[in-house]
GROMACS .gro file of N, CA and C in nm:
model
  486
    1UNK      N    1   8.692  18.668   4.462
    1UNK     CA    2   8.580  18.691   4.375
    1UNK      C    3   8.569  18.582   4.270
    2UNK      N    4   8.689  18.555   4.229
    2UNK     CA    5   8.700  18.458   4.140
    2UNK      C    6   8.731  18.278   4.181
    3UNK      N    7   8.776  18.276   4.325
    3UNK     CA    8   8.826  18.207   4.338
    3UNK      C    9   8.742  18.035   4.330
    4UNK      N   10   8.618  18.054   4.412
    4UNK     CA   11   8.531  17.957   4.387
    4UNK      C   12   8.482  17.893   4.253
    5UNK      N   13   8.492  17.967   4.141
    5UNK     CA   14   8.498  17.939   4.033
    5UNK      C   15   8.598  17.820   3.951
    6UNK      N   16   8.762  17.932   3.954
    6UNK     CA   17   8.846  17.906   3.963
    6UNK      C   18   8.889  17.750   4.036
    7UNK      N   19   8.857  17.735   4.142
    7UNK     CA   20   8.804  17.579   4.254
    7UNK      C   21   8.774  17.467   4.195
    8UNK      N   22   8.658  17.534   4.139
    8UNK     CA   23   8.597  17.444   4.052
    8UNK      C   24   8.607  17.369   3.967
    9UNK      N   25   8.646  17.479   3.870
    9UNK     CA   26   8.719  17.437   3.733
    9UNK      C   27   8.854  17.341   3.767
   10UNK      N   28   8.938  17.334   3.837
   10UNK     CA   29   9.059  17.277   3.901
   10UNK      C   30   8.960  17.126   3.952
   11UNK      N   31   8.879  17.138   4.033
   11UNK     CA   32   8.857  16.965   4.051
   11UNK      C   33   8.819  16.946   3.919
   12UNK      N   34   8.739  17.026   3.821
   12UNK     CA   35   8.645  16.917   3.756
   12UNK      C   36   8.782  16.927   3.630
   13UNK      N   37   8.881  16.936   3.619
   13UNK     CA   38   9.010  16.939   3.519
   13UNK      C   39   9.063  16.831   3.585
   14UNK      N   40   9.067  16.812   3.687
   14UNK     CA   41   9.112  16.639   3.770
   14UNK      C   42   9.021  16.514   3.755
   15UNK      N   43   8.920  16.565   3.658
   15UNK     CA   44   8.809  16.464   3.654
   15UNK      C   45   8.686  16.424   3.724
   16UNK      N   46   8.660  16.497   3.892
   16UNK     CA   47   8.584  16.476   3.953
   16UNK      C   48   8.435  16.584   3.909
   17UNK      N   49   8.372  16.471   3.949
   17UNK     CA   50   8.274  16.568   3.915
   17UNK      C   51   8.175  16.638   4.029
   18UNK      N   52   8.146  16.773   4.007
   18UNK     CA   53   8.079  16.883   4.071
   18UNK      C   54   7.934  16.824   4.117
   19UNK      N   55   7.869  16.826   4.198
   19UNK     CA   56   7.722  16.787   4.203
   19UNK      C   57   7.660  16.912   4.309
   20UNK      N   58   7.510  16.898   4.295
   20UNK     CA   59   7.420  17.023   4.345
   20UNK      C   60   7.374  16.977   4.420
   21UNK      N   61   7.372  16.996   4.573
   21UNK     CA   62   7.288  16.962   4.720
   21UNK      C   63   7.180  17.080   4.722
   22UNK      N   64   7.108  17.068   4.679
   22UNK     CA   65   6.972  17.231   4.744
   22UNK      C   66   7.004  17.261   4.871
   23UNK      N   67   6.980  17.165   4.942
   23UNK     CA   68   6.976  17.170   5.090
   23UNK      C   69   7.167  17.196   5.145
   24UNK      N   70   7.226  17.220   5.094
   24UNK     CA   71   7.344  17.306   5.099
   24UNK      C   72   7.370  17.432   5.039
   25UNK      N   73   7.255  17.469   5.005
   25UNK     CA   74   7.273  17.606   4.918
   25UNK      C   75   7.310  17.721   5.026
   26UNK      N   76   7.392  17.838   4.958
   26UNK     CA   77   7.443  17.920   5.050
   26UNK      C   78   7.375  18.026   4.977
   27UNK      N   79   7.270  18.125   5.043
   27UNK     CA   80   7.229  18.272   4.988
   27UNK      C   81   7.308  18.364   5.017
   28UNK      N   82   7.297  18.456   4.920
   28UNK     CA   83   7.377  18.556   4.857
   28UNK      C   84   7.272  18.633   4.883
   29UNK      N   85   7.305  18.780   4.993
   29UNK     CA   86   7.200  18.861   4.980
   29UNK      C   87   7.255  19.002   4.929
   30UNK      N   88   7.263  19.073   4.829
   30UNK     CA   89   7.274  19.234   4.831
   30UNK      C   90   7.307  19.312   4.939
   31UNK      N   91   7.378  19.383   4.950
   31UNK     CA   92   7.404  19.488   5.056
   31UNK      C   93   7.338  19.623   5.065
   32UNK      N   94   7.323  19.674   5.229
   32UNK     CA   95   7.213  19.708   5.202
   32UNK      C   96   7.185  19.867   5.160
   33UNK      N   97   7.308  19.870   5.094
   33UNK     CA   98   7.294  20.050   5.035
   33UNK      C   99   7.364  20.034   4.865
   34UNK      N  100   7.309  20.102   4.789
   34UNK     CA  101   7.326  20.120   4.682
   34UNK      C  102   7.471  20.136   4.689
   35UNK      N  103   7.565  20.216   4.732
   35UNK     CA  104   7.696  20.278   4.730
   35UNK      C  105   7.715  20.142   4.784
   36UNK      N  106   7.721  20.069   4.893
   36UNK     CA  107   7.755  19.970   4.900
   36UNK      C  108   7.813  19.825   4.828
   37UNK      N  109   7.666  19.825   4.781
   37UNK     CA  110   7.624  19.750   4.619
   37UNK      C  111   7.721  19.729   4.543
   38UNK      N  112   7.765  19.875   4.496
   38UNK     CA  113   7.906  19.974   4.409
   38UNK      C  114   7.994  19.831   4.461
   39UNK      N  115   8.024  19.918   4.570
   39UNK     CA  116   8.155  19.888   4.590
   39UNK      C  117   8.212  19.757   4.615
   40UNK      N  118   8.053  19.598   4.686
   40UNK     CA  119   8.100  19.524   4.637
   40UNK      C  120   8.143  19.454   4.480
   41UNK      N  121   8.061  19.477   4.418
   41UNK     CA  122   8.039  19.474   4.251
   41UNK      C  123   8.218  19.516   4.196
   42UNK      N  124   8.216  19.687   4.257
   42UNK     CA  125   8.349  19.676   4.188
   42UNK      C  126   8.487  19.593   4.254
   43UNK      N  127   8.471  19.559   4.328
   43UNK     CA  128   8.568  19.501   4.435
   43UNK      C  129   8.544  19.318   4.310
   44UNK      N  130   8.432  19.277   4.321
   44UNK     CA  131   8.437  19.117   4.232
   44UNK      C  132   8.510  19.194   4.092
   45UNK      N  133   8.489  19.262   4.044
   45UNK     CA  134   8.513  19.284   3.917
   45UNK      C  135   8.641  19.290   3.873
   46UNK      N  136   8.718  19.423   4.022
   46UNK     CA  137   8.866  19.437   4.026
   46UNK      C  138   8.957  19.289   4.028
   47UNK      N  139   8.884  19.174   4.102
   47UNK     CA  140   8.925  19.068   4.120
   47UNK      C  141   8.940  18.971   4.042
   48UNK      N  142   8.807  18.987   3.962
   48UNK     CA  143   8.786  18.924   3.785
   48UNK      C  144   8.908  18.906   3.748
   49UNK      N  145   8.882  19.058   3.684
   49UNK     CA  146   9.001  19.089   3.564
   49UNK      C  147   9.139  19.080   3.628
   50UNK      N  148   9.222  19.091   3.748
   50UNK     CA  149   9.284  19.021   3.798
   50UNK      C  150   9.320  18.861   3.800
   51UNK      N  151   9.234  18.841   3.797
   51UNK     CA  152   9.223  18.673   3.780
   51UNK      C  153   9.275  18.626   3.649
   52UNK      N  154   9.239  18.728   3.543
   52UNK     CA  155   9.214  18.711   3.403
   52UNK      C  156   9.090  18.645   3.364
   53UNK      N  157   8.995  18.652   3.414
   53UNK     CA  158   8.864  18.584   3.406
   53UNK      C  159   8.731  18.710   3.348
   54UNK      N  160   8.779  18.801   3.244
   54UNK     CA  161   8.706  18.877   3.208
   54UNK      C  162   8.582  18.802   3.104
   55UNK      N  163   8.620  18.699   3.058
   55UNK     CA  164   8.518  18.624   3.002
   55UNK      C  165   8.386  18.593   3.064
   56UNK      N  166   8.439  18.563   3.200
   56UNK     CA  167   8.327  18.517   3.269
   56UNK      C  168   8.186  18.598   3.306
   57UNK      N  169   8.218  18.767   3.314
   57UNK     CA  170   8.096  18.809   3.271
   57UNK      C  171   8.111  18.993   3.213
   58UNK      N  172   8.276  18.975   3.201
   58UNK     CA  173   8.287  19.148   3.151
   58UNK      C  174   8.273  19.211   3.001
   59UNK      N  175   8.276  19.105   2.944
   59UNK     CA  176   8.327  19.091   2.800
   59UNK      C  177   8.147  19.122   2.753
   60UNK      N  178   8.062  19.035   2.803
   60UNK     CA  179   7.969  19.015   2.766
   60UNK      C  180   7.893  19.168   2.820
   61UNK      N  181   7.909  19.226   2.935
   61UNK     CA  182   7.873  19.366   2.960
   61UNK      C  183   7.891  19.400   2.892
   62UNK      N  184   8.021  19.450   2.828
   62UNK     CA  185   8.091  19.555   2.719
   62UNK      C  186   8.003  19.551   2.633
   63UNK      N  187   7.995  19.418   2.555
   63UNK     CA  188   7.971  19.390   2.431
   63UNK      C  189   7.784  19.463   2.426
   64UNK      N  190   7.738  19.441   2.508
   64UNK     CA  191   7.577  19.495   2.533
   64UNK      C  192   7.567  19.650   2.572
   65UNK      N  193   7.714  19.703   2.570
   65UNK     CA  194   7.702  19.856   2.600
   65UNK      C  195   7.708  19.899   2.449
   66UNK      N  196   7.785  19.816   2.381
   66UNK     CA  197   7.874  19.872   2.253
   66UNK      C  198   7.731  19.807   2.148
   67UNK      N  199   7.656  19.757   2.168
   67UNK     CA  200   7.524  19.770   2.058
   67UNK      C  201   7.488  19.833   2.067
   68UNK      N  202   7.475  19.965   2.233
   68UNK     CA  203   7.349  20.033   2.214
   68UNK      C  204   7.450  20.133   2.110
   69UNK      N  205   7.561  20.169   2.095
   69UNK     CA  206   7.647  20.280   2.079
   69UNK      C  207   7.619  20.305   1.867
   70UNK      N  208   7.595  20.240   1.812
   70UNK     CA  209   7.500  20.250   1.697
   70UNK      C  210   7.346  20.269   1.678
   71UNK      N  211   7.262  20.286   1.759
   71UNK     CA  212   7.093  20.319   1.817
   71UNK      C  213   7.150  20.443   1.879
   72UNK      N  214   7.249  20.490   1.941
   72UNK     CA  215   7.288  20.605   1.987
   72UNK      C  216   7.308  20.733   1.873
   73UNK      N  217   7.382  20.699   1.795
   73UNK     CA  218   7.423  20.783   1.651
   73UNK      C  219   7.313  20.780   1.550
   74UNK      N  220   7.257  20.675   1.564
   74UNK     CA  221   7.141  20.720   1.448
   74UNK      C  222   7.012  20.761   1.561
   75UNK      N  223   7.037  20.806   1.657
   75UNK     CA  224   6.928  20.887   1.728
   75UNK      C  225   7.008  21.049   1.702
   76UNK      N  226   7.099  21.060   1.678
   76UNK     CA  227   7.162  21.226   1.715
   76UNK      C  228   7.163  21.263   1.555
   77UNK      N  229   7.196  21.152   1.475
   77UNK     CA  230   7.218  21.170   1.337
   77UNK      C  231   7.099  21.201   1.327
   78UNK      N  232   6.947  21.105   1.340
   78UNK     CA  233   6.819  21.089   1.247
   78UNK      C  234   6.728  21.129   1.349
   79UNK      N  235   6.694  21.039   1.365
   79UNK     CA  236   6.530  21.036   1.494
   79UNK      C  237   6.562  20.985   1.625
   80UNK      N  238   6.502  21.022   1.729
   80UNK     CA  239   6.521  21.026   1.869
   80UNK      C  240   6.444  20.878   1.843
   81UNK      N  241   6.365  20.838   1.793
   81UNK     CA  242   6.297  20.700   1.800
   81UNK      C  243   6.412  20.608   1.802
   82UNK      N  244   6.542  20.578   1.753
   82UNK     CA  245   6.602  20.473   1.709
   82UNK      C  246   6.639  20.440   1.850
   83UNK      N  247   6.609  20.513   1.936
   83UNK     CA  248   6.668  20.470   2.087
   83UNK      C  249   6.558  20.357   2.165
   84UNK      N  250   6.490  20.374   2.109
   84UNK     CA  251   6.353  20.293   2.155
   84UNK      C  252   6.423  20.094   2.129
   85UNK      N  253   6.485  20.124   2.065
   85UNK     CA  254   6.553  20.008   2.048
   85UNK      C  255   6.634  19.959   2.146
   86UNK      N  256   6.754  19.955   2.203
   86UNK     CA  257   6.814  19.975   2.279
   86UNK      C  258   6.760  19.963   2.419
   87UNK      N  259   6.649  20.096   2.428
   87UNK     CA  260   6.565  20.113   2.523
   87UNK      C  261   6.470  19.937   2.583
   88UNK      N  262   6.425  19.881   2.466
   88UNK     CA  263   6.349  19.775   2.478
   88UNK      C  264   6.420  19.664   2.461
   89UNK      N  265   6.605  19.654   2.468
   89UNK     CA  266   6.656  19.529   2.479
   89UNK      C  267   6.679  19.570   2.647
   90UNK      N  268   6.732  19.664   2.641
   90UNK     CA  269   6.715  19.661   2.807
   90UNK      C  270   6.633  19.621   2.913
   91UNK      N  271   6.495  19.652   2.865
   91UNK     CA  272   6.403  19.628   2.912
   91UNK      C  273   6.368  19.489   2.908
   92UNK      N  274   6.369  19.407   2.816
   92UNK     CA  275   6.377  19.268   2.812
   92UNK      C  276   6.493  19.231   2.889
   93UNK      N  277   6.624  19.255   2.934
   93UNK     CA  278   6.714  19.234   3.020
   93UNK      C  279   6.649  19.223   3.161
   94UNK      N  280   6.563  19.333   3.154
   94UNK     CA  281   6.524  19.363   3.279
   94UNK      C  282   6.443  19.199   3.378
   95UNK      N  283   6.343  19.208   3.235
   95UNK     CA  284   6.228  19.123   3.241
   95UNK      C  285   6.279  18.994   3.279
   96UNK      N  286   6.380  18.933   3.208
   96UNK     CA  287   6.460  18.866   3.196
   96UNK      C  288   6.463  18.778   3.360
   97UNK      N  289   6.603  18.921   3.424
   97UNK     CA  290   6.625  18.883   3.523
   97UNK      C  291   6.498  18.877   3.626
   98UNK      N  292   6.428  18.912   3.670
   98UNK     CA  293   6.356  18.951   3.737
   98UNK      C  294   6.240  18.786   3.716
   99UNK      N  295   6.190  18.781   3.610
   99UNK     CA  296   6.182  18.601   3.563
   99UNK      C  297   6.212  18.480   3.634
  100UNK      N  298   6.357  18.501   3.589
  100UNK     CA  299   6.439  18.428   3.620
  100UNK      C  300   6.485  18.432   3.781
  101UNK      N  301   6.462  18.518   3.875
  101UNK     CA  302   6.455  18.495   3.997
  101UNK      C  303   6.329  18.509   4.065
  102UNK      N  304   6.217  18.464   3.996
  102UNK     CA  305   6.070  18.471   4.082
  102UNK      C  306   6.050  18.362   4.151
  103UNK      N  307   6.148  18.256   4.159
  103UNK     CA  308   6.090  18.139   4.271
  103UNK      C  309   5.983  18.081   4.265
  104UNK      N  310   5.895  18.065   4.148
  104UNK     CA  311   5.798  18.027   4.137
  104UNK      C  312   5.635  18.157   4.180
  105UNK      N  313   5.695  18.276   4.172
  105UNK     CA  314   5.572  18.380   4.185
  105UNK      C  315   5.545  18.367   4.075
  106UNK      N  316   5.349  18.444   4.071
  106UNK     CA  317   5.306  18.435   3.894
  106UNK      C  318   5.390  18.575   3.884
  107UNK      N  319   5.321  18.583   3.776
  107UNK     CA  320   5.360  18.665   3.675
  107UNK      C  321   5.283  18.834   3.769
  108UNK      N  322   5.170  18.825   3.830
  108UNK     CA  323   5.125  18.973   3.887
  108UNK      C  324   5.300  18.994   3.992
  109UNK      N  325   5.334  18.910   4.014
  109UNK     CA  326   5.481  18.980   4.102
  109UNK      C  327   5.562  18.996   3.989
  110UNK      N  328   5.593  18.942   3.901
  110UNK     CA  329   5.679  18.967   3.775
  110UNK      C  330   5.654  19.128   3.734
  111UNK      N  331   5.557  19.125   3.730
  111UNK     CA  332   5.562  19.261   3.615
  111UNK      C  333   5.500  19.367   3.710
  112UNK      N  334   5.532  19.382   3.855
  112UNK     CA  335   5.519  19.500   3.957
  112UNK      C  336   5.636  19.622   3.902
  113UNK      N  337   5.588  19.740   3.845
  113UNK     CA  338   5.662  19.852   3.806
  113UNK      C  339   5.749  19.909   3.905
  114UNK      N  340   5.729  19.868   4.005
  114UNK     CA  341   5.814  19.950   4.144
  114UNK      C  342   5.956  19.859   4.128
  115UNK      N  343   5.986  19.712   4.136
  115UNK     CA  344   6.017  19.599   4.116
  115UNK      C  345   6.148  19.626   3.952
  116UNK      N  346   6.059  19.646   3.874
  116UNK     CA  347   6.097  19.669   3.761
  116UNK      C  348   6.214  19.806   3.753
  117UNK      N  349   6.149  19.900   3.791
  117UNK     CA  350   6.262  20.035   3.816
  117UNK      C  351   6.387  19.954   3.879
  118UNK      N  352   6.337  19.881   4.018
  118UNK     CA  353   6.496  19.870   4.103
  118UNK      C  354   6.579  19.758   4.048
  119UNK      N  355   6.516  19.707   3.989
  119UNK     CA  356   6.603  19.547   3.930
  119UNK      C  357   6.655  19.649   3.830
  120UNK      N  358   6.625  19.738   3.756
  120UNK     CA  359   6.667  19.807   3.605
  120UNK      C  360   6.790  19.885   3.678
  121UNK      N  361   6.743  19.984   3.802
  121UNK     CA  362   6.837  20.043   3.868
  121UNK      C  363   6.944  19.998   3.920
  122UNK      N  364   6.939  19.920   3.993
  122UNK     CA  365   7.021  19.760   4.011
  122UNK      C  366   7.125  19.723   3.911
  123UNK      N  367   7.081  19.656   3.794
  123UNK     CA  368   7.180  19.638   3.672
  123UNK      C  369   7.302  19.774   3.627
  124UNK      N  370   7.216  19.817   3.572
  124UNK     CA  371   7.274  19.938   3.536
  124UNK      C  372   7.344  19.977   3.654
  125UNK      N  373   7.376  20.020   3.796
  125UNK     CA  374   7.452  20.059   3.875
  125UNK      C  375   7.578  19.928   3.880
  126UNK      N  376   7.522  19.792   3.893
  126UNK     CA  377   7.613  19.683   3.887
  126UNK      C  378   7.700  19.696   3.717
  127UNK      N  379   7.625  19.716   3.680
  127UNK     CA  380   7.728  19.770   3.518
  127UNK      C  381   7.809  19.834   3.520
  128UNK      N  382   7.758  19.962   3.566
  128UNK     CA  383   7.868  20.052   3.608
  128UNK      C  384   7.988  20.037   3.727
  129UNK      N  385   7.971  19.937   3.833
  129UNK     CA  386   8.065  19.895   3.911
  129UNK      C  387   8.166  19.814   3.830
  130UNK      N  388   8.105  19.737   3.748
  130UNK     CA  389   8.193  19.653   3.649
  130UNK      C  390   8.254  19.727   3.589
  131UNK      N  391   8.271  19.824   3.509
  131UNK     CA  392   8.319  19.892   3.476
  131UNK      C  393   8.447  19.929   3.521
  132UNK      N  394   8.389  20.011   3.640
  132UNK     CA  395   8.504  20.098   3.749
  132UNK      C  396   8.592  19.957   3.746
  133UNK      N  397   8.591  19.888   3.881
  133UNK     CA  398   8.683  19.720   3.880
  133UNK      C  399   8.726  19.712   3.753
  134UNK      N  400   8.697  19.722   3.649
  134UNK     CA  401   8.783  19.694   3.570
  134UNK      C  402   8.908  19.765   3.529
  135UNK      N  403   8.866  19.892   3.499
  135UNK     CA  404   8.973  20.011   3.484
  135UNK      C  405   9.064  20.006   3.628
  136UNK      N  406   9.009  19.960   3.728
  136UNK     CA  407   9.091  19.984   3.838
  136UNK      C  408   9.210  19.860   3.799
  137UNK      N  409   9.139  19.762   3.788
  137UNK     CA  410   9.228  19.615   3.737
  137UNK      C  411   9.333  19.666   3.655
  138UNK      N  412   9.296  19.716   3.549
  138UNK     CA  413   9.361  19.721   3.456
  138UNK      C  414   9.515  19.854   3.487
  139UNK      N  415   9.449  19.913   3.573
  139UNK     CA  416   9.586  20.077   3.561
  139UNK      C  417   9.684  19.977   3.669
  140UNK      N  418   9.570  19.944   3.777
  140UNK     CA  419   9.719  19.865   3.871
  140UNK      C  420   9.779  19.778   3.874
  141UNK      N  421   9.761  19.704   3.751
  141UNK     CA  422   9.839  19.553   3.710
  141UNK      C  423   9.893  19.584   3.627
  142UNK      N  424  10.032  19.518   3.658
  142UNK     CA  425  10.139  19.536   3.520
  142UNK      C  426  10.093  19.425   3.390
  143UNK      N  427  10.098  19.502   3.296
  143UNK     CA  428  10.114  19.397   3.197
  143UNK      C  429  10.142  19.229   3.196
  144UNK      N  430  10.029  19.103   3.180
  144UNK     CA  431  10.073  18.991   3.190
  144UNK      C  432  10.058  18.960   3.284
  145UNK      N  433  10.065  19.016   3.394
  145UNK     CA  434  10.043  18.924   3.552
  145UNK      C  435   9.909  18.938   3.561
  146UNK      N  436   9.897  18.783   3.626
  146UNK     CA  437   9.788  18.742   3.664
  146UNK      C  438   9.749  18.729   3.765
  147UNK      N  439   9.660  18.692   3.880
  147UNK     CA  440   9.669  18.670   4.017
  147UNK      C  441   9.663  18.492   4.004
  148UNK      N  442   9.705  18.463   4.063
  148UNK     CA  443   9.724  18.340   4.075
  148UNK      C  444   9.731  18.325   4.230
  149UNK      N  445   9.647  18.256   4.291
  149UNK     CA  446   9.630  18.203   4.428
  149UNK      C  447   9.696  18.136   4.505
  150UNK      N  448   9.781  18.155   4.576
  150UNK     CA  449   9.895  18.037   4.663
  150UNK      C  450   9.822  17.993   4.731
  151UNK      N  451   9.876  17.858   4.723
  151UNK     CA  452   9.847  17.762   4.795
  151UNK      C  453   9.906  17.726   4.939
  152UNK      N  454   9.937  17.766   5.088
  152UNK     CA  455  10.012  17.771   5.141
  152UNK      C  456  10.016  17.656   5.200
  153UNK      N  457  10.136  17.638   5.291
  153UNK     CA  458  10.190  17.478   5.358
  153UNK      C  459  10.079  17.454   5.476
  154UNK      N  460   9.990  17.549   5.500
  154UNK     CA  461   9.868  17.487   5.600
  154UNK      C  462   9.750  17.418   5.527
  155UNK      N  463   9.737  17.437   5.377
  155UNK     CA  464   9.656  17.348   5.299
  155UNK      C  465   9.675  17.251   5.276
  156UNK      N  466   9.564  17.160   5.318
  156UNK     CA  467   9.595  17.047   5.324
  156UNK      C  468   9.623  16.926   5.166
  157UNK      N  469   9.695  16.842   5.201
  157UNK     CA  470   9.748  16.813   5.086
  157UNK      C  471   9.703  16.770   5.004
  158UNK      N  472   9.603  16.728   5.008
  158UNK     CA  473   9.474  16.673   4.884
  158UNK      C  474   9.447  16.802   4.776
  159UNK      N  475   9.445  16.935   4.852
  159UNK     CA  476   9.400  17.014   4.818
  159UNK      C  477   9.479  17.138   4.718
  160UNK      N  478   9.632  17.136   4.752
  160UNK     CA  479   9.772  17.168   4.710
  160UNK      C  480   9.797  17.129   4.558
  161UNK      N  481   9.731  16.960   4.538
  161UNK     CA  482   9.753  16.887   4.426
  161UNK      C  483   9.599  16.918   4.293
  162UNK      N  484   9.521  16.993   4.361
  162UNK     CA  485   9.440  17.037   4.252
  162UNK      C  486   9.497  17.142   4.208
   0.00000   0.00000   0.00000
């Protein structure tokens, strides 16, 4: 889950540098059941935080659960309105992603409400896989260990020395 990353960072710490071929691009498609979804999501996640690579995108989940958790208390404390807050960073999350992967569609495919539910439904279930992977990471690893990737004697030797 981590490892291509991890790859990466190792050549470009040797100095070489990374470059982008389009025409080598590899798609990434979703799987095709929600429970599915789950379980790859929590499976990268378990692998993450294994890695010790929670920076790379768990930290930043948390941290966007734990704003709404003050808009939460002053909705139970005061007014049910303060959730509207919260409610509409999400929603800009939403917008966000959904934007940001239109490939060049206008904006009438951007802002399709059907579209909008499943990308929202989508996150939020991938949130919650992050989650799970993590707690799973965390009960079955001892303290301090990390995963660290062997390199075995069939890798070739260029590759041993990154």
């Amino acid at each position: 889950a981590a490892e291509d990353l991890m790859f990466i960072e190792a050549i470009e710490r040797k100095g070489y540098r990374v470059g982008w071929a389009p025409s080598a691009t590899n798609w990434w498609h979703l799987r095709q059941t929600f429970s599915a979804t789950f379980e790859r999501f929590m499976v990268y996640s378990r692998y993450n935080v294994s890695a010790g690579r929670q920076w790379d995108w768990h930290y930043r989940v948390r941290r966007m659960y734990l704003l709404l958790l003050p808009f939460l208390a002053l909705a139970l404390a005061h007014r049910i309105w303060w959730l509207l807050i919260p409610v509409l960073g999400i929603c800009v999350r939403i917008a966000k992603r959904i934007w940001n992967g239109r490939e060049g569609r206008g904006l009438l495919w951007a802002i399709n409400p059907a579209q909008f539910a499943c990308v929202g439904a989508l996150l939020i279930m991938i949130d919650m896989a992050t989650f799970v992977g993590w707690l799973q990471a965390l009960l079955r690893q001892p303290k301090g260990n990390t995963y660290r990737p062997a390199l075995s004697e069939e890798t070739p030797k260029d590759a041993r020395q990154i």
